[in-house]
PDB file of C-alpha atoms and ligand atoms in Angstrom:
ATOM      1  CA  UNK A   1      85.094  78.566  89.974  1.00  0.00           C
ATOM      2  CA  UNK A   2      81.980  80.438  88.861  1.00  0.00           C
ATOM      3  CA  UNK A   3      80.641  83.139  91.170  1.00  0.00           C
ATOM      4  CA  UNK A   4      83.912  83.471  93.051  1.00  0.00           C
ATOM      5  CA  UNK A   5      85.099  86.982  93.994  1.00  0.00           C
ATOM      6  CA  UNK A   6      88.675  87.932  93.092  1.00  0.00           C
ATOM      7  CA  UNK A   7      89.621  87.452  96.744  1.00  0.00           C
ATOM      8  CA  UNK A   8      87.956  84.020  97.016  1.00  0.00           C
ATOM      9  CA  UNK A   9      89.783  82.902  93.892  1.00  0.00           C
ATOM     10  CA  UNK A  10      93.088  84.148  95.286  1.00  0.00           C
ATOM     11  CA  UNK A  11      92.481  82.430  98.605  1.00  0.00           C
ATOM     12  CA  UNK A  12      91.612  79.157  96.871  1.00  0.00           C
ATOM     13  CA  UNK A  13      94.628  79.263  94.546  1.00  0.00           C
ATOM     14  CA  UNK A  14      97.071  80.114  97.349  1.00  0.00           C
ATOM     15  CA  UNK A  15      95.416  77.455  99.545  1.00  0.00           C
ATOM     16  CA  UNK A  16      95.925  74.819  96.832  1.00  0.00           C
ATOM     17  CA  UNK A  17      99.651  75.543  97.103  1.00  0.00           C
ATOM     18  CA  UNK A  18      99.610  75.151 100.888  1.00  0.00           C
ATOM     19  CA  UNK A  19     100.486  78.812 101.284  1.00  0.00           C
ATOM     20  CA  UNK A  20      99.899  80.543 104.588  1.00  0.00           C
ATOM     21  CA  UNK A  21     100.839  84.197 105.128  1.00  0.00           C
ATOM     22  CA  UNK A  22     103.953  85.057 107.110  1.00  0.00           C
ATOM     23  CA  UNK A  23     103.576  87.765 109.747  1.00  0.00           C
ATOM     24  CA  UNK A  24     107.374  88.142 109.834  1.00  0.00           C
ATOM     25  CA  UNK A  25     107.194  89.309 106.215  1.00  0.00           C
ATOM     26  CA  UNK A  26     104.255  91.591 107.007  1.00  0.00           C
ATOM     27  CA  UNK A  27     101.926  89.658 104.717  1.00  0.00           C
ATOM     28  CA  UNK A  28      98.591  91.418 105.205  1.00  0.00           C
ATOM     29  CA  UNK A  29      97.016  91.371 101.765  1.00  0.00           C
ATOM     30  CA  UNK A  30      94.642  94.041 100.494  1.00  0.00           C
ATOM     31  CA  UNK A  31      91.327  92.497  99.502  1.00  0.00           C
ATOM     32  CA  UNK A  32      89.055  95.491  98.918  1.00  0.00           C
ATOM     33  CA  UNK A  33      88.593  95.972  95.166  1.00  0.00           C
ATOM     34  CA  UNK A  34      87.462  99.613  95.486  1.00  0.00           C
ATOM     35  CA  UNK A  35      90.435 100.578  97.630  1.00  0.00           C
ATOM     36  CA  UNK A  36      92.851  98.775  95.300  1.00  0.00           C
ATOM     37  CA  UNK A  37      91.455 100.720  92.339  1.00  0.00           C
ATOM     38  CA  UNK A  38      91.516 103.992  94.225  1.00  0.00           C
ATOM     39  CA  UNK A  39      95.171 103.523  95.318  1.00  0.00           C
ATOM     40  CA  UNK A  40      96.214 102.658  91.748  1.00  0.00           C
ATOM     41  CA  UNK A  41      94.333 105.803  90.599  1.00  0.00           C
ATOM     42  CA  UNK A  42      96.137 108.167  92.992  1.00  0.00           C
ATOM     43  CA  UNK A  43      98.340 109.686  90.280  1.00  0.00           C
ATOM     44  CA  UNK A  44      96.564 109.075  86.940  1.00  0.00           C
ATOM     45  CA  UNK A  45      99.305 106.726  85.711  1.00  0.00           C
ATOM     46  CA  UNK A  46      99.710 105.951  82.021  1.00  0.00           C
ATOM     47  CA  UNK A  47     101.886 104.099  79.517  1.00  0.00           C
ATOM     48  CA  UNK A  48     104.812 106.508  79.926  1.00  0.00           C
ATOM     49  CA  UNK A  49     105.069 105.892  83.697  1.00  0.00           C
ATOM     50  CA  UNK A  50     107.555 103.733  85.550  1.00  0.00           C
ATOM     51  CA  UNK A  51     106.271 102.408  88.872  1.00  0.00           C
ATOM     52  CA  UNK A  52     108.269 100.641  91.569  1.00  0.00           C
ATOM     53  CA  UNK A  53     106.168  98.394  93.780  1.00  0.00           C
ATOM     54  CA  UNK A  54     107.665  97.039  96.992  1.00  0.00           C
ATOM     55  CA  UNK A  55     106.118  93.730  98.043  1.00  0.00           C
ATOM     56  CA  UNK A  56     103.628  92.918  95.259  1.00  0.00           C
ATOM     57  CA  UNK A  57     102.685  89.670  97.059  1.00  0.00           C
ATOM     58  CA  UNK A  58     100.050  87.801  95.018  1.00  0.00           C
ATOM     59  CA  UNK A  59      99.632  90.920  92.872  1.00  0.00           C
ATOM     60  CA  UNK A  60      96.233  92.475  93.632  1.00  0.00           C
ATOM     61  CA  UNK A  61      97.641  96.031  93.491  1.00  0.00           C
ATOM     62  CA  UNK A  62     100.143  95.093  90.766  1.00  0.00           C
ATOM     63  CA  UNK A  63      97.301  94.057  88.486  1.00  0.00           C
ATOM     64  CA  UNK A  64      95.581  97.436  88.931  1.00  0.00           C
ATOM     65  CA  UNK A  65      98.874  99.258  88.327  1.00  0.00           C
ATOM     66  CA  UNK A  66      99.512  97.280  85.131  1.00  0.00           C
ATOM     67  CA  UNK A  67      95.978  98.009  83.932  1.00  0.00           C
ATOM     68  CA  UNK A  68      96.924 101.716  83.756  1.00  0.00           C
ATOM     69  CA  UNK A  69      99.505 100.756  81.102  1.00  0.00           C
ATOM     70  CA  UNK A  70     102.445 101.700  83.359  1.00  0.00           C
ATOM     71  CA  UNK A  71     105.646  99.665  83.456  1.00  0.00           C
ATOM     72  CA  UNK A  72     105.931  98.029  86.898  1.00  0.00           C
ATOM     73  CA  UNK A  73     109.221  97.071  88.547  1.00  0.00           C
ATOM     74  CA  UNK A  74     108.354  94.971  91.595  1.00  0.00           C
ATOM     75  CA  UNK A  75     110.555  93.686  94.456  1.00  0.00           C
ATOM     76  CA  UNK A  76     109.246  90.643  96.334  1.00  0.00           C
ATOM     77  CA  UNK A  77     111.095  88.883  99.146  1.00  0.00           C
ATOM     78  CA  UNK A  78     108.969  85.721  99.308  1.00  0.00           C
ATOM     79  CA  UNK A  79     109.812  83.314  96.443  1.00  0.00           C
ATOM     80  CA  UNK A  80     106.498  81.459  96.895  1.00  0.00           C
ATOM     81  CA  UNK A  81     104.592  84.643  96.074  1.00  0.00           C
ATOM     82  CA  UNK A  82     107.052  85.603  93.354  1.00  0.00           C
ATOM     83  CA  UNK A  83     106.407  82.313  91.507  1.00  0.00           C
ATOM     84  CA  UNK A  84     102.641  82.706  91.964  1.00  0.00           C
ATOM     85  CA  UNK A  85     102.720  86.290  90.684  1.00  0.00           C
ATOM     86  CA  UNK A  86     104.622  85.381  87.521  1.00  0.00           C
ATOM     87  CA  UNK A  87     102.022  82.731  86.668  1.00  0.00           C
ATOM     88  CA  UNK A  88      99.101  85.047  87.382  1.00  0.00           C
ATOM     89  CA  UNK A  89     100.506  88.036  85.508  1.00  0.00           C
ATOM     90  CA  UNK A  90     100.848  85.979  82.332  1.00  0.00           C
ATOM     91  CA  UNK A  91      97.049  86.206  81.973  1.00  0.00           C
ATOM     92  CA  UNK A  92      96.675  89.924  82.831  1.00  0.00           C
ATOM     93  CA  UNK A  93      96.230  92.977  80.664  1.00  0.00           C
ATOM     94  CA  UNK A  94      99.750  94.430  80.142  1.00  0.00           C
ATOM     95  CA  UNK A  95     101.199  91.509  82.151  1.00  0.00           C
ATOM     96  CA  UNK A  96     104.295  91.768  79.945  1.00  0.00           C
ATOM     97  CA  UNK A  97     104.980  95.226  81.464  1.00  0.00           C
ATOM     98  CA  UNK A  98     105.843  93.614  84.835  1.00  0.00           C
ATOM     99  CA  UNK A  99     109.482  93.144  85.847  1.00  0.00           C
ATOM    100  CA  UNK A 100     109.814  91.124  89.013  1.00  0.00           C
ATOM    101  CA  UNK A 101     112.951  91.090  91.142  1.00  0.00           C
ATOM    102  CA  UNK A 102     113.005  88.372  93.786  1.00  0.00           C
ATOM    103  CA  UNK A 103     114.857  89.732  96.769  1.00  0.00           C
ATOM    104  CA  UNK A 104     114.979  92.101  99.710  1.00  0.00           C
ATOM    105  CA  UNK A 105     114.320  95.783  99.016  1.00  0.00           C
ATOM    106  CA  UNK A 106     116.786  96.535 101.816  1.00  0.00           C
ATOM    107  CA  UNK A 107     120.445  95.673 102.115  1.00  0.00           C
ATOM    108  CA  UNK A 108     122.161  96.499 105.404  1.00  0.00           C
ATOM    109  CA  UNK A 109     119.412  98.967 106.298  1.00  0.00           C
ATOM    110  CA  UNK A 110     119.656 100.834 102.972  1.00  0.00           C
ATOM    111  CA  UNK A 111     117.634 100.531  99.745  1.00  0.00           C
ATOM    112  CA  UNK A 112     119.116  97.657  97.784  1.00  0.00           C
ATOM    113  CA  UNK A 113     121.669  98.601  95.069  1.00  0.00           C
ATOM    114  CA  UNK A 114     119.656  96.262  92.822  1.00  0.00           C
ATOM    115  CA  UNK A 115     116.818  98.818  92.859  1.00  0.00           C
ATOM    116  CA  UNK A 116     119.092 101.512  91.422  1.00  0.00           C
ATOM    117  CA  UNK A 117     120.585  99.148  88.827  1.00  0.00           C
ATOM    118  CA  UNK A 118     117.095  98.220  87.633  1.00  0.00           C
ATOM    119  CA  UNK A 119     115.959 101.853  87.626  1.00  0.00           C
ATOM    120  CA  UNK A 120     119.028 102.947  85.717  1.00  0.00           C
ATOM    121  CA  UNK A 121     118.429 100.208  83.123  1.00  0.00           C
ATOM    122  CA  UNK A 122     115.056 101.924  82.512  1.00  0.00           C
ATOM    123  CA  UNK A 123     116.472 105.447  82.288  1.00  0.00           C
ATOM    124  CA  UNK A 124     115.747 106.608  85.862  1.00  0.00           C
ATOM    125  CA  UNK A 125     117.118 109.114  86.624  1.00  0.00           C
ATOM    126  CA  UNK A 126     116.591 111.371  84.703  1.00  0.00           C
ATOM    127  CA  UNK A 127     113.328 109.537  83.960  1.00  0.00           C
ATOM    128  CA  UNK A 128     111.049 110.119  86.969  1.00  0.00           C
ATOM    129  CA  UNK A 129     109.504 107.153  88.693  1.00  0.00           C
ATOM    130  CA  UNK A 130     106.646 106.570  91.113  1.00  0.00           C
ATOM    131  CA  UNK A 131     106.714 104.331  94.181  1.00  0.00           C
ATOM    132  CA  UNK A 132     103.479 102.543  95.066  1.00  0.00           C
ATOM    133  CA  UNK A 133     103.250 100.030  97.887  1.00  0.00           C
ATOM    134  CA  UNK A 134     101.239  98.412 100.591  1.00  0.00           C
ATOM    135  CA  UNK A 135     104.450  98.476 102.620  1.00  0.00           C
ATOM    136  CA  UNK A 136     105.314  95.525 104.853  1.00  0.00           C
ATOM    137  CA  UNK A 137     105.451  97.053 108.326  1.00  0.00           C
ATOM    138  CA  UNK A 138     108.829  95.451 109.032  1.00  0.00           C
ATOM    139  CA  UNK A 139     110.604  97.563 106.377  1.00  0.00           C
ATOM    140  CA  UNK A 140     108.402 100.668 106.100  1.00  0.00           C
ATOM    141  CA  UNK A 141     110.533 102.857 108.421  1.00  0.00           C
ATOM    142  CA  UNK A 142     113.935 102.201 106.802  1.00  0.00           C
ATOM    143  CA  UNK A 143     112.494 102.345 103.267  1.00  0.00           C
ATOM    144  CA  UNK A 144     110.859 105.732 103.840  1.00  0.00           C
ATOM    145  CA  UNK A 145     113.765 107.208 105.813  1.00  0.00           C
ATOM    146  CA  UNK A 146     116.094 106.302 102.946  1.00  0.00           C
ATOM    147  CA  UNK A 147     114.009 107.738 100.090  1.00  0.00           C
ATOM    148  CA  UNK A 148     115.300 111.287 100.496  1.00  0.00           C
ATOM    149  CA  UNK A 149     118.832 110.104 101.276  1.00  0.00           C
ATOM    150  CA  UNK A 150     119.267 107.712  98.368  1.00  0.00           C
ATOM    151  CA  UNK A 151     120.286 110.009  95.502  1.00  0.00           C
ATOM    152  CA  UNK A 152     117.582 108.779  93.084  1.00  0.00           C
ATOM    153  CA  UNK A 153     114.341 109.495  94.948  1.00  0.00           C
ATOM    154  CA  UNK A 154     110.904 108.808  93.464  1.00  0.00           C
ATOM    155  CA  UNK A 155     108.995 111.820  92.091  1.00  0.00           C
ATOM    156  CA  UNK A 156     105.928 110.678  94.015  1.00  0.00           C
ATOM    157  CA  UNK A 157     104.900 107.950  96.413  1.00  0.00           C
ATOM    158  CA  UNK A 158     101.589 106.444  97.472  1.00  0.00           C
ATOM    159  CA  UNK A 159     101.936 103.922 100.269  1.00  0.00           C
ATOM    160  CA  UNK A 160      99.922 102.208 102.942  1.00  0.00           C
ATOM    161  CA  UNK A 161     101.618 102.241 106.337  1.00  0.00           C
ATOM    162  CA  UNK A 162     100.502 101.692 109.911  1.00  0.00           C
ATOM    163  CA  UNK A 163      98.458 104.662 111.122  1.00  0.00           C
ATOM    164  CA  UNK A 164     101.036 105.777 113.691  1.00  0.00           C
ATOM    165  CA  UNK A 165     103.753 105.782 111.061  1.00  0.00           C
ATOM    166  CA  UNK A 166     101.527 107.846 108.762  1.00  0.00           C
ATOM    167  CA  UNK A 167     101.174 110.411 111.560  1.00  0.00           C
ATOM    168  CA  UNK A 168     104.953 110.501 111.980  1.00  0.00           C
ATOM    169  CA  UNK A 169     105.531 111.053 108.259  1.00  0.00           C
ATOM    170  CA  UNK A 170     103.228 114.073 108.099  1.00  0.00           C
ATOM    171  CA  UNK A 171     103.924 115.415 111.628  1.00  0.00           C
ATOM    172  CA  UNK A 172     104.304 119.139 112.363  1.00  0.00           C
ATOM    173  CA  UNK A 173     106.923 120.556 114.785  1.00  0.00           C
ATOM    174  CA  UNK A 174     105.929 120.521 118.432  1.00  0.00           C
ATOM    175  CA  UNK A 175     103.764 117.387 118.144  1.00  0.00           C
ATOM    176  CA  UNK A 176     104.688 114.099 119.782  1.00  0.00           C
ATOM    177  CA  UNK A 177     104.872 112.352 116.388  1.00  0.00           C
ATOM    178  CA  UNK A 178     107.469 114.800 115.051  1.00  0.00           C
ATOM    179  CA  UNK A 179     110.922 113.229 114.845  1.00  0.00           C
ATOM    180  CA  UNK A 180     113.798 112.081 112.621  1.00  0.00           C
ATOM    181  CA  UNK A 181     111.656 109.912 110.287  1.00  0.00           C
ATOM    182  CA  UNK A 182     109.173 112.669 109.411  1.00  0.00           C
ATOM    183  CA  UNK A 183     111.911 115.294 109.188  1.00  0.00           C
ATOM    184  CA  UNK A 184     114.022 113.197 106.804  1.00  0.00           C
ATOM    185  CA  UNK A 185     110.963 112.550 104.653  1.00  0.00           C
ATOM    186  CA  UNK A 186     109.734 116.163 104.732  1.00  0.00           C
ATOM    187  CA  UNK A 187     113.205 117.483 103.900  1.00  0.00           C
ATOM    188  CA  UNK A 188     112.705 115.901 100.470  1.00  0.00           C
ATOM    189  CA  UNK A 189     108.917 115.516 100.025  1.00  0.00           C
ATOM    190  CA  UNK A 190     105.549 117.110 100.721  1.00  0.00           C
ATOM    191  CA  UNK A 191     103.873 114.470 102.887  1.00  0.00           C
ATOM    192  CA  UNK A 192     100.115 114.071 103.245  1.00  0.00           C
ATOM    193  CA  UNK A 193      97.811 111.514 104.837  1.00  0.00           C
ATOM    194  CA  UNK A 194      95.101 110.863 102.222  1.00  0.00           C
ATOM    195  CA  UNK A 195      92.891 108.550 104.243  1.00  0.00           C
ATOM    196  CA  UNK A 196      92.599 106.302 107.252  1.00  0.00           C
ATOM    197  CA  UNK A 197      92.158 102.662 106.330  1.00  0.00           C
ATOM    198  CA  UNK A 198      90.459 100.061 108.516  1.00  0.00           C
ATOM    199  CA  UNK A 199      91.953  96.601 109.252  1.00  0.00           C
ATOM    200  CA  UNK A 200      88.828  95.134 107.552  1.00  0.00           C
ATOM    201  CA  UNK A 201      90.277  95.617 104.052  1.00  0.00           C
ATOM    202  CA  UNK A 202      93.211  93.244 104.728  1.00  0.00           C
ATOM    203  CA  UNK A 203      93.538  89.465 105.114  1.00  0.00           C
ATOM    204  CA  UNK A 204      94.780  88.496 107.572  1.00  0.00           C
ATOM    205  CA  UNK A 205      93.554  91.588 109.406  1.00  0.00           C
ATOM    206  CA  UNK A 206      96.264  93.640 111.132  1.00  0.00           C
ATOM    207  CA  UNK A 207      95.680  94.839 114.705  1.00  0.00           C
ATOM    208  CA  UNK A 208      95.813  98.551 113.890  1.00  0.00           C
ATOM    209  CA  UNK A 209      94.472 101.024 111.326  1.00  0.00           C
ATOM    210  CA  UNK A 210      96.576 102.047 108.360  1.00  0.00           C
ATOM    211  CA  UNK A 211      97.143 105.345 106.555  1.00  0.00           C
ATOM    212  CA  UNK A 212      97.342 105.948 102.836  1.00  0.00           C
ATOM    213  CA  UNK A 213     100.150 108.493 102.573  1.00  0.00           C
ATOM    214  CA  UNK A 214     101.315 110.408  99.515  1.00  0.00           C
ATOM    215  CA  UNK A 215     104.729 112.035  99.118  1.00  0.00           C
ATOM    216  CA  UNK A 216     105.643 114.477  96.346  1.00  0.00           C
ATOM    217  CA  UNK A 217     109.258 115.326  95.714  1.00  0.00           C
ATOM    218  CA  UNK A 218     110.094 118.942  96.546  1.00  0.00           C
ATOM    219  CA  UNK A 219     112.104 119.962  93.495  1.00  0.00           C
ATOM    220  CA  UNK A 220     115.012 122.130  94.610  1.00  0.00           C
ATOM    221  CA  UNK A 221     114.881 120.890  98.229  1.00  0.00           C
ATOM    222  CA  UNK A 222     118.325 121.569  99.630  1.00  0.00           C
ATOM    223  CA  UNK A 223     118.833 118.062 101.050  1.00  0.00           C
ATOM    224  CA  UNK A 224     118.575 116.705  97.487  1.00  0.00           C
ATOM    225  CA  UNK A 225     121.476 118.875  96.310  1.00  0.00           C
ATOM    226  CA  UNK A 226     123.831 117.606  99.003  1.00  0.00           C
ATOM    227  CA  UNK A 227     126.529 114.983  98.519  1.00  0.00           C
ATOM    228  CA  UNK A 228     125.654 111.484  99.883  1.00  0.00           C
ATOM    229  CA  UNK A 229     127.970 111.805 102.935  1.00  0.00           C
ATOM    230  CA  UNK A 230     126.343 115.082 103.918  1.00  0.00           C
ATOM    231  CA  UNK A 231     122.825 113.633 103.592  1.00  0.00           C
ATOM    232  CA  UNK A 232     123.850 110.632 105.720  1.00  0.00           C
ATOM    233  CA  UNK A 233     125.420 112.921 108.324  1.00  0.00           C
ATOM    234  CA  UNK A 234     122.142 114.888 108.498  1.00  0.00           C
ATOM    235  CA  UNK A 235     120.329 111.636 109.363  1.00  0.00           C
ATOM    236  CA  UNK A 236     122.817 110.915 112.170  1.00  0.00           C
ATOM    237  CA  UNK A 237     122.553 114.509 113.394  1.00  0.00           C
ATOM    238  CA  UNK A 238     118.761 114.203 113.684  1.00  0.00           C
ATOM    239  CA  UNK A 239     118.900 110.870 115.494  1.00  0.00           C
ATOM    240  CA  UNK A 240     121.398 112.163 118.031  1.00  0.00           C
ATOM    241  CA  UNK A 241     119.661 115.492 118.545  1.00  0.00           C
ATOM    242  CA  UNK A 242     116.246 113.867 119.015  1.00  0.00           C
ATOM    243  CA  UNK A 243     117.585 111.344 121.524  1.00  0.00           C
ATOM    244  CA  UNK A 244     116.993 114.254 123.930  1.00  0.00           C
ATOM    245  CA  UNK A 245     114.071 115.841 122.087  1.00  0.00           C
ATOM    246  CA  UNK A 246     112.577 117.517 125.145  1.00  0.00           C
ATOM    247  CA  UNK A 247     115.823 118.889 126.528  1.00  0.00           C
ATOM    248  CA  UNK A 248     117.104 122.336 125.554  1.00  0.00           C
ATOM    249  CA  UNK A 249     118.896 122.493 122.224  1.00  0.00           C
ATOM    250  CA  UNK A 250     122.070 123.595 124.035  1.00  0.00           C
ATOM    251  CA  UNK A 251     122.277 120.150 125.700  1.00  0.00           C
ATOM    252  CA  UNK A 252     121.716 118.259 122.455  1.00  0.00           C
ATOM    253  CA  UNK A 253     124.381 120.294 120.670  1.00  0.00           C
ATOM    254  CA  UNK A 254     126.784 119.821 123.575  1.00  0.00           C
ATOM    255  CA  UNK A 255     126.220 116.047 123.335  1.00  0.00           C
ATOM    256  CA  UNK A 256     127.314 116.248 119.703  1.00  0.00           C
ATOM    257  CA  UNK A 257     130.361 118.293 120.647  1.00  0.00           C
ATOM    258  CA  UNK A 258     128.782 121.207 118.764  1.00  0.00           C
ATOM    259  CA  UNK A 259     128.714 124.079 121.212  1.00  0.00           C
ATOM    260  CA  UNK A 260     126.789 127.247 120.596  1.00  0.00           C
ATOM    261  CA  UNK A 261     126.879 127.577 116.821  1.00  0.00           C
ATOM    262  CA  UNK A 262     126.534 131.304 117.377  1.00  0.00           C
ATOM    263  CA  UNK A 263     122.912 130.905 118.505  1.00  0.00           C
ATOM    264  CA  UNK A 264     121.349 133.280 121.026  1.00  0.00           C
ATOM    265  CA  UNK A 265     120.544 132.064 124.505  1.00  0.00           C
ATOM    266  CA  UNK A 266     116.802 132.126 123.649  1.00  0.00           C
ATOM    267  CA  UNK A 267     117.429 129.955 120.581  1.00  0.00           C
ATOM    268  CA  UNK A 268     119.518 127.507 122.614  1.00  0.00           C
ATOM    269  CA  UNK A 269     116.702 127.177 125.135  1.00  0.00           C
ATOM    270  CA  UNK A 270     114.290 125.850 122.512  1.00  0.00           C
ATOM    271  CA  UNK A 271     113.778 122.103 122.281  1.00  0.00           C
ATOM    272  CA  UNK A 272     114.760 120.148 119.136  1.00  0.00           C
ATOM    273  CA  UNK A 273     111.124 119.087 118.641  1.00  0.00           C
ATOM    274  CA  UNK A 274     110.124 122.757 118.272  1.00  0.00           C
ATOM    275  CA  UNK A 275     112.401 123.379 115.277  1.00  0.00           C
ATOM    276  CA  UNK A 276     110.963 123.197 111.765  1.00  0.00           C
ATOM    277  CA  UNK A 277     112.556 121.111 109.011  1.00  0.00           C
ATOM    278  CA  UNK A 278     114.233 124.109 107.332  1.00  0.00           C
ATOM    279  CA  UNK A 279     115.593 125.336 110.672  1.00  0.00           C
ATOM    280  CA  UNK A 280     117.111 121.910 111.363  1.00  0.00           C
ATOM    281  CA  UNK A 281     118.647 121.773 107.881  1.00  0.00           C
ATOM    282  CA  UNK A 282     120.082 125.259 108.478  1.00  0.00           C
ATOM    283  CA  UNK A 283     121.462 124.339 111.878  1.00  0.00           C
ATOM    284  CA  UNK A 284     123.103 121.214 110.536  1.00  0.00           C
ATOM    285  CA  UNK A 285     124.573 123.155 107.607  1.00  0.00           C
ATOM    286  CA  UNK A 286     126.064 125.723 109.964  1.00  0.00           C
ATOM    287  CA  UNK A 287     127.829 123.094 112.072  1.00  0.00           C
ATOM    288  CA  UNK A 288     128.765 120.456 109.524  1.00  0.00           C
ATOM    289  CA  UNK A 289     129.618 122.627 106.517  1.00  0.00           C
ATOM    290  CA  UNK A 290     130.458 126.116 107.775  1.00  0.00           C
ATOM    291  CA  UNK A 291     132.227 125.084 110.979  1.00  0.00           C
ATOM    292  CA  UNK A 292     133.512 121.715 109.747  1.00  0.00           C
ATOM    293  CA  UNK A 293     132.132 119.811 112.783  1.00  0.00           C
ATOM    294  CA  UNK A 294     131.507 116.063 112.554  1.00  0.00           C
ATOM    295  CA  UNK A 295     128.553 113.929 113.682  1.00  0.00           C
TER     296      UNK A 295
HETATM  297  N1  SAM B 301     100.944  94.189  97.606  1.00  0.00           N
HETATM  298  C1  SAM B 301     100.246  93.095  98.249  1.00  0.00           C
HETATM  299  C2  SAM B 301      98.900  93.561  98.704  1.00  0.00           C
HETATM  300  O1  SAM B 301      98.708  94.781  98.807  1.00  0.00           O
HETATM  301  O2  SAM B 301      98.032  92.729  98.938  1.00  0.00           O
HETATM  302  C3  SAM B 301     101.052  92.548  99.441  1.00  0.00           C
HETATM  303  C4  SAM B 301     101.378  93.550 100.516  1.00  0.00           C
HETATM  304  S1  SAM B 301     101.993  92.809 101.997  1.00  0.00           S
HETATM  305  C5  SAM B 301     101.570  94.063 103.191  1.00  0.00           C
HETATM  306  C6  SAM B 301     103.745  93.067 101.937  1.00  0.00           C
HETATM  307  C7  SAM B 301     104.493  92.285 100.879  1.00  0.00           C
HETATM  308  O3  SAM B 301     105.878  92.644 100.982  1.00  0.00           O
HETATM  309  C8  SAM B 301     104.464  90.770 101.041  1.00  0.00           C
HETATM  310  O4  SAM B 301     104.253  90.181  99.780  1.00  0.00           O
HETATM  311  C9  SAM B 301     105.866  90.393 101.561  1.00  0.00           C
HETATM  312  O5  SAM B 301     106.264  89.099 101.208  1.00  0.00           O
HETATM  313  C10 SAM B 301     106.691  91.477 100.913  1.00  0.00           C
HETATM  314  N2  SAM B 301     107.937  91.805 101.643  1.00  0.00           N
HETATM  315  C11 SAM B 301     108.165  91.747 102.980  1.00  0.00           C
HETATM  316  N3  SAM B 301     109.405  92.170 103.282  1.00  0.00           N
HETATM  317  C12 SAM B 301     109.971  92.530 102.093  1.00  0.00           C
HETATM  318  C13 SAM B 301     111.257  93.026 101.745  1.00  0.00           C
HETATM  319  N4  SAM B 301     112.183  93.255 102.684  1.00  0.00           N
HETATM  320  N5  SAM B 301     111.538  93.263 100.433  1.00  0.00           N
HETATM  321  C14 SAM B 301     110.579  93.025  99.469  1.00  0.00           C
HETATM  322  N6  SAM B 301     109.342  92.549  99.743  1.00  0.00           N
HETATM  323  C15 SAM B 301     109.031  92.308 101.041  1.00  0.00           C
END
């Protein structure tokens, strides 16, 4: 229809199909054209880039990503939106650079093996790839926690998450937001909140603000050089240690059956939440690798 905005057109076309958004699938669509363009412009993408998008939905961000010339590998859980996206993309600039996988990005709490098969088919790794997503809130935590653990992490990430989760991703030691999620992410990436985003730019509107967060892979980060079992054990170590985040470290270590680790009494009196990411990696290494203790 003439005079329709992109969002009005989308609403009409989805309405004609009897589509209504599912809150269970975190379907809060981005409708602000300026924000969509600015997110797609975060990393100056070009024809040589490979982008993974989790949850393309009806494709408002996907279209902007394709316009950069990048190849886009998208994972969408909802088959109604998948079918809609395929039809729409046929008329877009570089629409033939979109590869859509219909399915869950997670399998048993881990990133789906299908993601790594599809990446490998496109040469990644060693080819670097970028992850861009308006992440459905229901999977944001497990997706982000697994990025550094997965063995083929993205070189960079730009994602929209709920504001509180953004704070946790970029949290510093000693703050109430600091915990296993942020530590796992920061052990592999530099994390930064780029901007706070109001509920107004989504339809339907979520109840809380969002954060646009960027992550950049820390080349040479020691977590990335570890074998998969050791990375997984580090995740378990953090979860168990932070179950008593405000108690002295000596209690947390005792709970793990890891006594002392040769630390001084002053060190053992510190609380887990006061330890920086490198200190926690070092502590884990001492117990798990040097002393052969299990988690
Ligand atoms: N990218 C679109 C946008 O910005 O308007 C949609 C974002 S919406 C917040 C989240 C999208 O993720 C929805 O399309 C939803 O169906 C999809 N989704 C939800 N859970 C998913 C999962 N486990 N795996 C893949 N996609 C998922």
